[in-house]
Amino acid sequence: MINEITKYIIDRFGSDDMVHTILLSDNGIVDVKKENIYPIVDLFFLNRSETDETYSYVYKIHVLQQRNIKREMTPSKIMSDTNYLDNLADCESIINNFVNYVRRFDIDSNYILQTTSLQRLSNYGGAGLDGFTFELTLSKPNTGYCGILWKRNKSNRKRYNA
Protein backbone atom coordinates (compact mmCIF):
# COMPACT_ATOMS: atom_id res chain seq x y z
CA MET A 1 0.00 0.00 0.00
CA ILE A 2 2.97 2.36 0.54
CA ASN A 3 3.56 2.28 -3.21
CA GLU A 4 -0.08 3.23 -3.86
CA ILE A 5 -0.01 6.12 -1.36
CA THR A 6 3.32 7.50 -2.59
CA LYS A 7 2.23 7.30 -6.23
CA TYR A 8 -1.01 9.08 -5.32
CA ILE A 9 0.88 11.97 -3.67
CA ILE A 10 3.30 12.25 -6.61
CA ASP A 11 0.47 12.18 -9.17
CA ARG A 12 -1.56 14.72 -7.22
CA PHE A 13 1.32 17.21 -6.93
CA GLY A 14 2.34 16.42 -10.51
CA SER A 15 -1.08 17.44 -11.81
CA ASP A 16 -0.53 20.98 -10.48
CA ASP A 17 0.75 23.19 -13.32
CA MET A 18 2.79 25.25 -10.86
CA VAL A 19 4.96 22.27 -9.81
CA HIS A 20 7.94 21.64 -12.09
CA THR A 21 10.00 19.06 -10.18
CA ILE A 22 8.99 16.32 -7.74
CA LEU A 23 11.68 14.60 -5.72
CA LEU A 24 11.47 11.48 -3.56
CA SER A 25 14.32 11.37 -1.08
CA ASP A 26 15.37 8.41 1.02
CA ASN A 27 17.61 10.31 3.43
CA GLY A 28 15.59 13.42 4.28
CA ILE A 29 17.98 15.73 2.45
CA VAL A 30 16.39 17.94 -0.19
CA ASP A 31 18.25 18.13 -3.49
CA VAL A 32 18.87 21.88 -3.89
CA LYS A 33 21.00 21.73 -7.03
CA LYS A 34 20.70 24.62 -9.42
CA GLU A 35 19.75 22.23 -12.23
CA ASN A 36 16.32 21.66 -10.68
CA ILE A 37 13.41 23.49 -12.22
CA TYR A 38 11.54 25.28 -9.47
CA PRO A 39 9.18 25.16 -7.69
CA ILE A 40 9.98 21.71 -6.36
CA VAL A 41 8.12 19.34 -4.09
CA ASP A 42 10.26 16.95 -2.06
CA LEU A 43 8.69 13.89 -0.39
CA PHE A 44 10.34 11.98 2.42
CA PHE A 45 8.55 8.95 3.91
CA LEU A 46 8.74 9.05 7.72
CA ASN A 47 6.68 6.15 9.08
CA ARG A 48 3.62 3.95 8.94
CA SER A 49 1.22 3.21 11.75
CA GLU A 50 -1.99 1.30 12.00
CA THR A 51 -5.12 0.95 14.06
CA ASP A 52 -7.89 -1.59 13.75
CA GLU A 53 -9.56 0.69 11.23
CA THR A 54 -6.77 2.41 9.25
CA TYR A 55 -3.24 2.34 7.93
CA SER A 56 -1.55 5.74 8.21
CA TYR A 57 1.48 6.90 6.20
CA VAL A 58 3.41 9.98 7.31
CA TYR A 59 5.54 12.07 4.92
CA LYS A 60 7.70 15.13 5.42
CA ILE A 61 7.00 17.48 2.49
CA HIS A 62 9.10 20.45 1.35
CA VAL A 63 7.70 22.85 -1.22
CA LEU A 64 10.38 25.28 -2.38
CA GLN A 65 10.78 28.09 -4.89
CA GLN A 66 14.03 29.76 -5.97
CA ARG A 67 14.63 33.34 -4.92
CA ASN A 68 15.74 35.83 -7.55
CA ILE A 69 19.00 37.29 -6.34
CA LYS A 70 20.10 40.52 -7.94
CA ARG A 71 23.80 41.29 -8.13
CA GLU A 72 23.42 45.03 -7.59
CA MET A 73 23.00 46.51 -4.13
CA THR A 74 19.46 47.74 -3.64
CA PRO A 75 18.81 47.02 0.03
CA SER A 76 15.20 47.30 1.06
CA LYS A 77 13.94 46.81 4.58
CA ILE A 78 10.67 45.39 3.26
CA MET A 79 12.43 43.05 0.81
CA SER A 80 10.84 44.71 -2.22
CA ASP A 81 13.99 43.94 -4.18
CA THR A 82 13.40 40.15 -3.90
CA ASN A 83 10.61 37.77 -4.77
CA TYR A 84 10.53 36.32 -1.23
CA LEU A 85 6.80 36.92 -0.65
CA ASP A 86 5.96 35.71 -4.15
CA ASN A 87 7.85 32.49 -3.41
CA LEU A 88 5.91 31.91 -0.20
CA ALA A 89 2.63 32.63 -2.00
CA ASP A 90 3.49 30.17 -4.80
CA CYS A 91 4.42 27.42 -2.37
CA GLU A 92 1.35 28.03 -0.21
CA SER A 93 -0.85 27.82 -3.30
CA ILE A 94 0.69 24.47 -4.30
CA ILE A 95 0.05 23.07 -0.82
CA ASN A 96 -3.50 24.45 -0.69
CA ASN A 97 -4.31 22.97 -4.10
CA PHE A 98 -3.16 19.54 -2.94
CA VAL A 99 -4.94 19.64 0.43
CA ASN A 100 -8.19 21.03 -0.98
CA TYR A 101 -8.32 18.43 -3.73
CA VAL A 102 -7.81 15.49 -1.37
CA ARG A 103 -10.23 16.81 1.26
CA ARG A 104 -13.00 18.12 -0.97
CA PHE A 105 -12.94 16.58 -4.43
CA ASP A 106 -11.36 13.13 -4.34
CA ILE A 107 -14.09 11.23 -2.57
CA ASP A 108 -13.41 8.00 -4.47
CA SER A 109 -9.96 7.39 -2.97
CA ASN A 110 -11.19 7.13 0.66
CA TYR A 111 -8.02 8.84 1.92
CA ILE A 112 -8.15 10.65 5.24
CA LEU A 113 -5.77 13.59 5.20
CA GLN A 114 -4.10 15.29 8.15
CA THR A 115 -1.43 17.96 8.01
CA THR A 116 0.70 19.81 10.51
CA SER A 117 1.06 23.57 10.38
CA LEU A 118 3.28 24.98 7.65
CA GLN A 119 6.80 25.84 8.78
CA ARG A 120 8.36 28.66 6.77
CA LEU A 121 11.72 28.09 5.13
CA SER A 122 13.91 31.00 4.09
CA ASN A 123 17.16 30.67 2.11
CA TYR A 124 16.88 26.90 2.64
CA GLY A 125 20.16 25.03 2.41
CA GLY A 126 21.96 28.29 1.67
CA ALA A 127 20.67 27.92 -1.88
CA GLY A 128 18.28 30.88 -1.92
CA LEU A 129 15.15 28.72 -1.67
CA ASP A 130 12.00 29.86 0.10
CA GLY A 131 8.89 27.89 0.90
CA PHE A 132 7.30 25.65 3.47
CA THR A 133 7.71 22.26 5.08
CA PHE A 134 5.00 20.23 6.79
CA GLU A 135 4.07 16.70 7.69
CA LEU A 136 1.35 15.00 5.71
CA THR A 137 -0.50 11.94 6.95
CA LEU A 138 -2.65 9.96 4.55
CA SER A 139 -4.72 7.20 6.06
CA LYS A 140 -6.57 4.49 4.23
CA PRO A 141 -9.33 2.43 5.81
CA ASN A 142 -8.33 -1.16 6.50
CA THR A 143 -11.07 -2.90 4.55
CA GLY A 144 -9.14 -6.01 3.56
CA TYR A 145 -9.93 -9.52 4.68
CA CYS A 146 -7.44 -9.46 7.57
CA GLY A 147 -8.89 -6.22 8.91
CA ILE A 148 -12.41 -7.60 8.85
CA LEU A 149 -11.28 -10.86 10.46
CA TRP A 150 -9.44 -8.92 13.18
CA LYS A 151 -12.54 -6.86 14.02
CA ARG A 152 -14.81 -9.91 13.97
CA ASN A 153 -12.58 -11.87 16.33
CA LYS A 154 -11.70 -8.94 18.59
CA SER A 155 -14.22 -9.92 21.26
CA ASN A 156 -13.08 -13.58 21.18
CA ARG A 157 -9.37 -12.86 21.86
CA LYS A 158 -7.84 -13.60 25.23
CA ARG A 159 -6.01 -10.89 27.15
CA TYR A 160 -2.51 -11.56 28.35
CA ASN A 161 -0.99 -9.44 31.09
CA ALA A 162 2.76 -8.90 31.16
N, CA and C of each residue as an Amber inpcrd file, in Angstrom:
protein
   486
   0.8120000  -1.1920000   0.0000000   0.0000000   0.0000000   0.0000000
   0.8690000   1.2750000   0.0000000   2.1020000   1.1760000   0.5260000
   2.9680000   2.3550000   0.5370000   3.2260000   2.8450000  -0.8860000
   3.3490000   1.9190000  -1.8150000   3.5570000   2.2850000  -3.2090000
   2.3440000   3.0550000  -3.7440000   1.1680000   2.5820000  -3.4220000
  -0.0790000   3.2310000  -3.8640000  -0.1990000   4.6480000  -3.3020000
   0.0940000   4.8080000  -2.0160000  -0.0140000   6.1170000  -1.3590000
   1.0180000   7.0880000  -1.9350000   2.2650000   6.6420000  -2.0670000
   3.3220000   7.5030000  -2.5930000   3.0250000   7.9190000  -4.0270000
   2.5780000   6.9810000  -4.8440000   2.2260000   7.3030000  -6.2310000
   1.0660000   8.2990000  -6.2700000   0.1160000   8.1460000  -5.3810000
  -1.0140000   9.0770000  -5.3220000  -0.5300000  10.5000000  -5.0320000
   0.3530000  10.6410000  -4.0410000   0.8770000  11.9670000  -3.6740000
   1.6580000  12.5640000  -4.8490000   2.5080000  11.7680000  -5.4680000
   3.3050000  12.2500000  -6.6090000   2.3880000  12.6710000  -7.7550000
   1.4030000  11.8440000  -8.0830000   0.4730000  12.1770000  -9.1710000
  -0.3340000  13.4250000  -8.8660000  -0.7350000  13.5670000  -7.6150000
  -1.5550000  14.7170000  -7.2190000  -0.7510000  16.0090000  -7.3290000
   0.4770000  16.0200000  -6.7950000   1.3250000  17.2080000  -6.9270000
   1.7130000  17.4200000  -8.3890000   1.9500000  16.3330000  -9.1130000
   2.3380000  16.4210000 -10.5110000   1.2600000  16.9970000 -11.4100000
   0.0180000  16.8970000 -11.0020000  -1.0760000  17.4390000 -11.8150000
  -1.2180000  18.9540000 -11.6470000  -0.5010000  19.5350000 -10.6940000
  -0.5290000  20.9830000 -10.4820000   0.4300000  21.6390000 -11.4750000
  -0.0770000  22.5350000 -12.3070000   0.7480000  23.1930000 -13.3230000
   1.8770000  24.0300000 -12.7270000   1.7450000  24.4270000 -11.4760000
   2.7870000  25.2480000 -10.8570000   4.0210000  24.4210000 -10.4810000
   3.8510000  23.1300000 -10.2320000   4.9560000  22.2700000  -9.8060000
   5.7540000  21.8260000 -11.0260000   7.0780000  22.0210000 -10.9650000
   7.9380000  21.6420000 -12.0860000   8.8070000  20.4330000 -11.7960000
   9.1420000  20.1950000 -10.5340000   9.9970000  19.0650000 -10.1850000
   9.4710000  18.4190000  -8.9140000   9.3830000  17.0780000  -8.9300000
   8.9940000  16.3210000  -7.7430000  10.1430000  15.3820000  -7.4210000
  10.5690000  15.4140000  -6.1680000  11.6850000  14.5970000  -5.7160000
  11.2000000  13.6440000  -4.6320000  11.7180000  12.4420000  -4.6270000
  11.4670000  11.4800000  -3.5600000  12.8140000  11.1640000  -2.9470000
  13.0210000  11.5930000  -1.7090000  14.3220000  11.3690000  -1.0800000
  14.2300000  10.2360000  -0.0700000  15.3280000   9.5140000   0.0660000
  15.3660000   8.4110000   1.0190000  16.2040000   8.7410000   2.2530000
  16.7540000   9.9360000   2.2980000  17.6060000  10.3140000   3.4270000
  17.1730000  11.6150000   4.1020000  16.0890000  12.2030000   3.6670000
  15.5870000  13.4230000   4.2810000  16.3110000  14.6830000   3.8700000
  17.2380000  14.5660000   2.9220000  17.9840000  15.7320000   2.4530000
  17.3970000  16.1570000   1.1100000  16.9830000  17.4160000   1.0400000
  16.3870000  17.9380000  -0.1870000  17.4810000  18.2710000  -1.1830000
  17.3140000  17.8300000  -2.4080000  18.2510000  18.1300000  -3.4890000
  18.0470000  19.5890000  -3.9020000  19.0040000  20.4430000  -3.5980000
  18.8700000  21.8750000  -3.8870000  19.8070000  22.3070000  -5.0160000
  20.1090000  21.4050000  -5.9200000  21.0030000  21.7310000  -7.0300000
  20.3630000  22.7580000  -7.9420000  21.1850000  23.5670000  -8.5350000
  20.6970000  24.6250000  -9.4170000  20.0610000  24.0770000 -10.6840000
  20.3240000  22.8060000 -11.0180000  19.7500000  22.2280000 -12.2280000
  18.2550000  21.9580000 -12.0970000  17.7500000  21.9100000 -10.8770000
  16.3220000  21.6640000 -10.6770000  15.5080000  22.8020000 -11.2720000
  14.3360000  22.4700000 -11.7310000  13.4120000  23.4890000 -12.2190000
  12.4090000  23.7300000 -11.1010000  12.3620000  24.9390000 -10.6300000
  11.5440000  25.2830000  -9.4660000  10.1970000  25.8290000  -9.8910000
   9.1950000  25.6860000  -9.0520000   9.1750000  25.1560000  -7.6940000
   9.2820000  23.6300000  -7.6670000   9.8300000  23.1470000  -6.5500000
   9.9800000  21.7120000  -6.3610000   9.1540000  21.2620000  -5.1630000
   8.7670000  20.0050000  -5.2110000   8.1170000  19.3390000  -4.0870000
   8.9790000  18.1350000  -3.7550000   9.4280000  18.0530000  -2.5100000
  10.2620000  16.9450000  -2.0630000   9.4770000  16.1210000  -1.0510000
   9.4010000  14.8040000  -1.2900000   8.6920000  13.8860000  -0.3940000
   9.7060000  13.0200000   0.3360000   9.4990000  12.8610000   1.6250000
  10.3350000  11.9770000   2.4240000   9.4180000  11.1560000   3.3180000
   9.3920000   9.8380000   3.1150000   8.5480000   8.9520000   3.9100000
   9.1190000   8.8310000   5.3140000   8.2910000   9.1140000   6.3290000
   8.7440000   9.0450000   7.7180000   8.3780000   7.7240000   8.3870000
   7.0810000   7.3820000   8.3890000   6.6840000   6.1530000   9.0800000
   5.2770000   5.7120000   8.6940000   4.9400000   4.5280000   9.1510000
   3.6160000   3.9540000   8.9420000   3.1080000   3.4670000  10.2840000
   1.8450000   3.7290000  10.5430000   1.2200000   3.2100000  11.7530000
  -0.1290000   2.6170000  11.3720000  -0.6900000   1.8990000  12.3020000
  -1.9860000   1.3010000  12.0040000  -2.8470000   1.2270000  13.2560000
  -4.1270000   1.2290000  13.0270000  -5.1160000   0.9540000  14.0610000
  -5.9740000  -0.1810000  13.5190000  -6.9870000  -0.5600000  14.2530000
  -7.8930000  -1.5940000  13.7540000  -8.5910000  -1.1460000  12.4820000
  -8.7760000   0.1720000  12.3440000  -9.5580000   0.6930000  11.2260000
  -8.7360000   1.2490000  10.0720000  -7.5100000   1.7180000  10.3070000
  -6.7680000   2.4100000   9.2470000  -5.2800000   2.0710000   9.2480000
  -4.6830000   2.2930000   8.0830000  -3.2370000   2.3400000   7.9260000
  -2.8950000   3.8010000   7.6620000  -1.9260000   4.3430000   8.3760000
  -1.5510000   5.7440000   8.2140000  -0.0950000   5.8480000   7.7760000
   0.1480000   6.6790000   6.7670000   1.4760000   6.8950000   6.1990000
   1.8320000   8.3590000   6.3750000   2.9880000   8.6200000   6.9900000
   3.4060000   9.9850000   7.3070000   4.6020000  10.3620000   6.4280000
   4.4940000  11.5440000   5.7950000   5.5350000  12.0710000   4.9220000
   5.9370000  13.4600000   5.3940000   7.2010000  13.7720000   5.2390000
   7.7030000  15.1350000   5.4200000   7.7690000  15.7290000   4.0220000
   7.0830000  16.8530000   3.8110000   7.0040000  17.4750000   2.4910000
   7.6770000  18.8410000   2.5520000   8.5210000  19.1090000   1.5550000
   9.0980000  20.4450000   1.3540000   8.5780000  20.9620000   0.0220000
   8.0850000  22.1860000   0.0200000   7.6970000  22.8520000  -1.2240000
   8.5350000  24.1210000  -1.2880000   9.3880000  24.2100000  -2.3170000
  10.3850000  25.2820000  -2.3800000  10.3920000  25.9710000  -3.7380000
  10.6510000  27.2660000  -3.6920000  10.7760000  28.0860000  -4.8920000
  12.1000000  28.8450000  -4.7990000  12.7210000  29.1000000  -5.9380000
  14.0300000  29.7590000  -5.9710000  13.8740000  31.2750000  -5.9190000
  14.6650000  31.8870000  -5.0590000  14.6320000  33.3430000  -4.9240000
  15.4880000  33.9860000  -6.0050000  14.9660000  35.0400000  -6.5890000
  15.7420000  35.8290000  -7.5520000  16.7140000  36.7010000  -6.7730000
  17.9740000  36.5080000  -7.0340000  19.0040000  37.2880000  -6.3370000
  19.6260000  38.2340000  -7.3440000  19.5230000  39.5100000  -7.0540000
  20.1040000  40.5210000  -7.9400000  21.5240000  40.8140000  -7.4890000
  22.3820000  41.0340000  -8.4370000  23.7950000  41.2920000  -8.1280000
  24.0510000  42.7280000  -7.6590000  23.1780000  43.6540000  -8.0230000
  23.4170000  45.0270000  -7.5920000  22.8510000  45.2500000  -6.1920000
  23.4320000  46.1940000  -5.4890000  23.0040000  46.5120000  -4.1300000
  21.7960000  47.4340000  -4.1670000  20.6660000  46.9240000  -3.7910000
  19.4610000  47.7400000  -3.6360000  18.7540000  47.2920000  -2.3590000
  19.3900000  47.5170000  -1.2110000  18.8100000  47.0230000   0.0330000
  17.4530000  47.6690000   0.3300000  16.5340000  46.8390000   0.7040000
  15.2030000  47.3040000   1.0610000  14.7960000  46.6160000   2.3580000
  14.3270000  47.3880000   3.2970000  13.9390000  46.8100000   4.5840000
  12.6640000  45.9900000   4.4890000  11.8860000  46.1900000   3.4340000
  10.6750000  45.3880000   3.2610000  10.8390000  44.3460000   2.1520000
  12.0640000  44.0830000   1.7780000  12.4310000  43.0520000   0.8050000
  11.7280000  43.2280000  -0.5380000  11.4950000  44.4690000  -0.9380000
  10.8440000  44.7140000  -2.2190000  11.7640000  44.4350000  -3.4010000
  13.0460000  44.2380000  -3.1170000  13.9950000  43.9420000  -4.1850000
  14.1620000  42.4340000  -4.4030000  13.3540000  41.6060000  -3.7130000
  13.4010000  40.1500000  -3.9010000  11.9950000  39.6400000  -4.1910000
  11.9130000  38.3900000  -4.5520000  10.6060000  37.7660000  -4.7660000
  10.2550000  36.8250000  -3.6060000  10.7370000  37.1410000  -2.4230000
  10.5280000  36.3210000  -1.2290000   9.0400000  36.0570000  -0.9730000
   8.2320000  37.1070000  -0.9200000   6.8050000  36.9210000  -0.6490000
   6.1040000  36.1930000  -1.7890000   6.5190000  36.4440000  -3.0090000
   5.9620000  35.7120000  -4.1510000   6.2630000  34.2190000  -4.0290000
   7.4780000  33.8950000  -3.5990000   7.8490000  32.4890000  -3.4100000
   6.9650000  31.8140000  -2.3710000   6.7640000  32.4830000  -1.2390000
   5.9120000  31.9110000  -0.1970000   4.4850000  31.7350000  -0.7030000
   3.9890000  32.7140000  -1.4560000   2.6300000  32.6250000  -1.9980000
   2.5080000  31.4710000  -2.9910000   3.5010000  31.2870000  -3.8510000
   3.4890000  30.1750000  -4.8030000   3.4510000  28.8270000  -4.0760000
   4.3260000  28.6850000  -3.1000000   4.4150000  27.4210000  -2.3690000
   3.1490000  27.1460000  -1.5640000   2.6050000  28.1790000  -0.9540000
   1.3550000  28.0300000  -0.2050000   0.2230000  27.6050000  -1.1430000
   0.1750000  28.1670000  -2.3220000  -0.8490000  27.8230000  -3.2970000
  -0.7410000  26.3590000  -3.7200000   0.4740000  25.8710000  -3.9400000
   0.6860000  24.4670000  -4.3040000   0.1710000  23.5540000  -3.1990000
   0.4920000  23.8850000  -1.9650000   0.0500000  23.0720000  -0.8230000
  -1.4680000  23.1270000  -0.6950000  -2.0420000  24.3230000  -0.7980000
  -3.4950000  24.4520000  -0.6880000  -4.2170000  23.6830000  -1.7770000
  -3.7030000  23.7190000  -3.0020000  -4.3110000  22.9680000  -4.1010000
  -4.3410000  21.4710000  -3.7890000  -3.2360000  20.9610000  -3.2780000
  -3.1590000  19.5380000  -2.9380000  -4.1540000  19.1900000  -1.8280000
  -4.0890000  19.9330000  -0.7370000  -4.9390000  19.6380000   0.4260000
  -6.4210000  19.7670000   0.0710000  -6.7820000  20.8320000  -0.6170000
  -8.1870000  21.0280000  -0.9750000  -8.7000000  19.9310000  -1.8930000
  -7.8790000  19.4870000  -2.8210000  -8.3160000  18.4340000  -3.7290000
  -8.5980000  17.1410000  -2.9520000  -7.6510000  16.7440000  -2.1030000
  -7.8130000  15.4870000  -1.3690000  -8.9980000  15.5670000  -0.4140000
  -9.1480000  16.6770000   0.2780000 -10.2330000  16.8080000   1.2610000
 -11.6080000  16.9960000   0.6390000 -11.6840000  17.7100000  -0.4760000
 -12.9970000  18.1200000  -0.9700000 -13.4570000  17.4330000  -2.2460000
 -12.5340000  17.0560000  -3.1180000 -12.9380000  16.5780000  -4.4300000
 -12.7150000  15.0850000  -4.6540000 -11.6980000  14.5220000  -4.0610000
 -11.3580000  13.1340000  -4.3440000 -12.0430000  12.1920000  -3.3590000
 -13.3350000  12.0610000  -3.4970000 -14.0920000  11.2320000  -2.5670000
 -13.9680000   9.7450000  -2.8830000 -13.5190000   9.4090000  -4.0850000
 -13.4100000   8.0040000  -4.4750000 -12.2090000   7.3030000  -3.8490000
 -11.1830000   8.0290000  -3.4730000  -9.9610000   7.3910000  -2.9730000
 -10.0810000   6.9250000  -1.5250000 -11.0060000   7.4720000  -0.7550000
 -11.1930000   7.1340000   0.6650000  -9.9910000   7.4930000   1.5360000
  -9.1560000   8.4230000   1.1020000  -8.0240000   8.8370000   1.9180000
  -8.4780000   9.8420000   2.9650000  -7.9210000   9.7010000   4.1590000
  -8.1520000  10.6480000   5.2410000  -6.8640000  11.4380000   5.3730000
  -6.9620000  12.7510000   5.2340000  -5.7730000  13.5950000   5.2010000
  -5.6390000  14.3950000   6.4870000  -4.4330000  14.4270000   7.0220000
  -4.1040000  15.2890000   8.1500000  -2.7870000  15.9710000   7.8300000
  -2.6790000  17.2400000   8.2160000  -1.4250000  17.9600000   8.0070000
  -1.0530000  18.7070000   9.2840000   0.2380000  18.9420000   9.4340000
   0.7000000  19.8070000  10.5150000   0.7090000  21.2360000   9.9830000
   0.9830000  22.1890000  10.8430000   1.0600000  23.5740000  10.3800000
   2.2770000  23.7410000   9.4740000   2.1830000  24.7100000   8.5780000
   3.2790000  24.9790000   7.6460000   4.4050000  25.7010000   8.3790000
   5.6200000  25.2010000   8.2040000   6.8000000  25.8420000   8.7820000
   7.5360000  26.5580000   7.6530000   7.7200000  27.8530000   7.8050000
   8.3620000  28.6640000   6.7680000   9.8330000  28.3180000   6.6520000
  10.3040000  28.2850000   5.4140000  11.7180000  28.0920000   5.1250000
  12.2110000  29.3030000   4.3510000  13.3440000  29.8340000   4.7490000
  13.9090000  31.0010000   4.0900000  15.3770000  30.7290000   3.8000000
  15.7870000  30.9410000   2.5410000  17.1600000  30.6660000   2.1100000
  17.5620000  29.2440000   2.4970000  16.6760000  28.2930000   2.2450000
  16.8770000  26.9020000   2.6420000  18.1560000  26.3310000   2.0340000
  18.9260000  25.6730000   2.8540000  20.1620000  25.0310000   2.4110000
  21.1990000  26.0000000   1.8890000  21.0350000  27.2930000   2.1840000
  21.9580000  28.2920000   1.6730000  21.8720000  28.4470000   0.1690000
  20.7920000  27.9180000  -0.4270000  20.6650000  27.9220000  -1.8820000
  19.6490000  28.9450000  -2.3820000  19.2230000  29.8560000  -1.5000000
  18.2780000  30.8810000  -1.9220000  16.8920000  30.3380000  -2.2110000
  16.4790000  29.3100000  -1.4760000  15.1540000  28.7230000  -1.6690000
  14.2280000  29.1240000  -0.5320000  13.0150000  29.4980000  -0.8830000
  12.0000000  29.8610000   0.0980000  10.8160000  28.9340000  -0.0730000
  10.0860000  28.7220000   1.0030000   8.8930000  27.8940000   0.9020000
   8.4310000  27.4170000   2.2550000   7.8750000  26.2120000   2.2510000
   7.3050000  25.6490000   3.4690000   7.6470000  24.1760000   3.5710000
   7.6390000  23.6880000   4.8110000   7.7090000  22.2620000   5.0800000
   6.5740000  21.9120000   6.0280000   6.0730000  20.6980000   5.9110000
   4.9960000  20.2340000   6.7910000   4.9680000  18.7160000   6.7460000
   4.2570000  18.1420000   7.7020000   4.0670000  16.7010000   7.6880000
   2.6680000  16.4000000   7.1880000   2.5990000  15.4060000   6.3330000
   1.3520000  14.9970000   5.7110000   1.0800000  13.5510000   6.1090000
  -0.1000000  13.2950000   6.6250000  -0.5020000  11.9370000   6.9490000
  -1.6920000  11.5640000   6.0820000  -1.5330000  10.5080000   5.3250000
  -2.6500000   9.9590000   4.5510000  -2.9920000   8.6080000   5.1500000
  -4.2560000   8.4520000   5.4890000  -4.7250000   7.1960000   6.0620000
  -5.7140000   6.5540000   5.1120000  -5.6730000   5.2660000   5.0860000
  -6.5730000   4.4870000   4.2250000  -7.2910000   3.4910000   5.1140000
  -8.6040000   3.4110000   4.9950000  -9.3330000   2.4300000   5.8060000
  -8.8440000   1.0070000   5.5400000  -8.7400000   0.2360000   6.6020000
  -8.3320000  -1.1570000   6.4950000  -9.5830000  -1.9820000   6.2110000
  -9.8520000  -2.1760000   4.9370000 -11.0670000  -2.8960000   4.5520000
 -10.7630000  -4.2710000   3.9930000  -9.5130000  -4.6940000   4.0870000
  -9.1370000  -6.0060000   3.5630000  -9.6360000  -7.1300000   4.4410000
  -9.4520000  -8.3400000   3.9810000  -9.9270000  -9.5240000   4.6820000
  -9.3620000  -9.6020000   6.0890000  -8.0700000  -9.3640000   6.2460000
  -7.4420000  -9.4640000   7.5680000  -8.0220000  -8.4410000   8.5330000
  -8.2990000  -7.2490000   8.0540000  -8.8860000  -6.2190000   8.9130000
 -10.2700000  -6.6030000   9.3730000 -11.0590000  -7.1760000   8.4880000
 -12.4070000  -7.6030000   8.8520000 -12.3350000  -8.7600000   9.8320000
 -11.4360000  -9.7160000   9.5780000 -11.2760000 -10.8600000  10.4580000
 -10.8470000 -10.4090000  11.8450000  -9.9300000  -9.4480000  11.9050000
  -9.4370000  -8.9210000  13.1800000 -10.5790000  -8.2990000  13.9680000
 -11.4130000  -7.5030000  13.3340000 -12.5360000  -6.8620000  14.0170000
 -13.5460000  -7.9030000  14.4900000 -13.8210000  -8.8950000  13.6510000
 -14.8140000  -9.9080000  13.9660000 -14.3770000 -10.7260000  15.1700000
 -13.0840000 -11.0240000  15.2520000 -12.5810000 -11.8740000  16.3290000
 -12.0860000 -11.0830000  17.5320000 -12.2180000  -9.7980000  17.5180000
 -11.6980000  -8.9440000  18.5910000 -12.2840000  -9.3380000  19.9430000
 -13.5720000  -9.6080000  19.9880000 -14.2200000  -9.9240000  21.2570000
 -13.8660000 -11.3400000  21.7240000 -13.3970000 -12.1940000  20.8270000
 -13.0760000 -13.5780000  21.1840000 -11.6250000 -13.7540000  21.6240000
 -10.7860000 -12.7230000  21.5130000  -9.3750000 -12.8550000  21.8580000
  -9.1760000 -12.8520000  23.3650000  -8.1790000 -13.5850000  23.8210000
  -7.8370000 -13.5980000  25.2320000  -6.8910000 -12.4590000  25.5320000
  -6.9410000 -11.9520000  26.7330000  -6.0130000 -10.8930000  27.1510000
  -4.8820000 -11.5260000  27.9290000  -3.6900000 -11.0920000  27.6300000
  -2.5050000 -11.5610000  28.3480000  -1.8780000 -10.3760000  29.0460000
  -1.6220000 -10.5060000  30.3210000  -0.9870000  -9.4390000  31.0860000
   0.4880000  -9.7540000  31.2340000   1.3110000  -8.7080000  31.0460000
   2.7620000  -8.9000000  31.1620000   3.1920000  -8.9240000  32.5870000
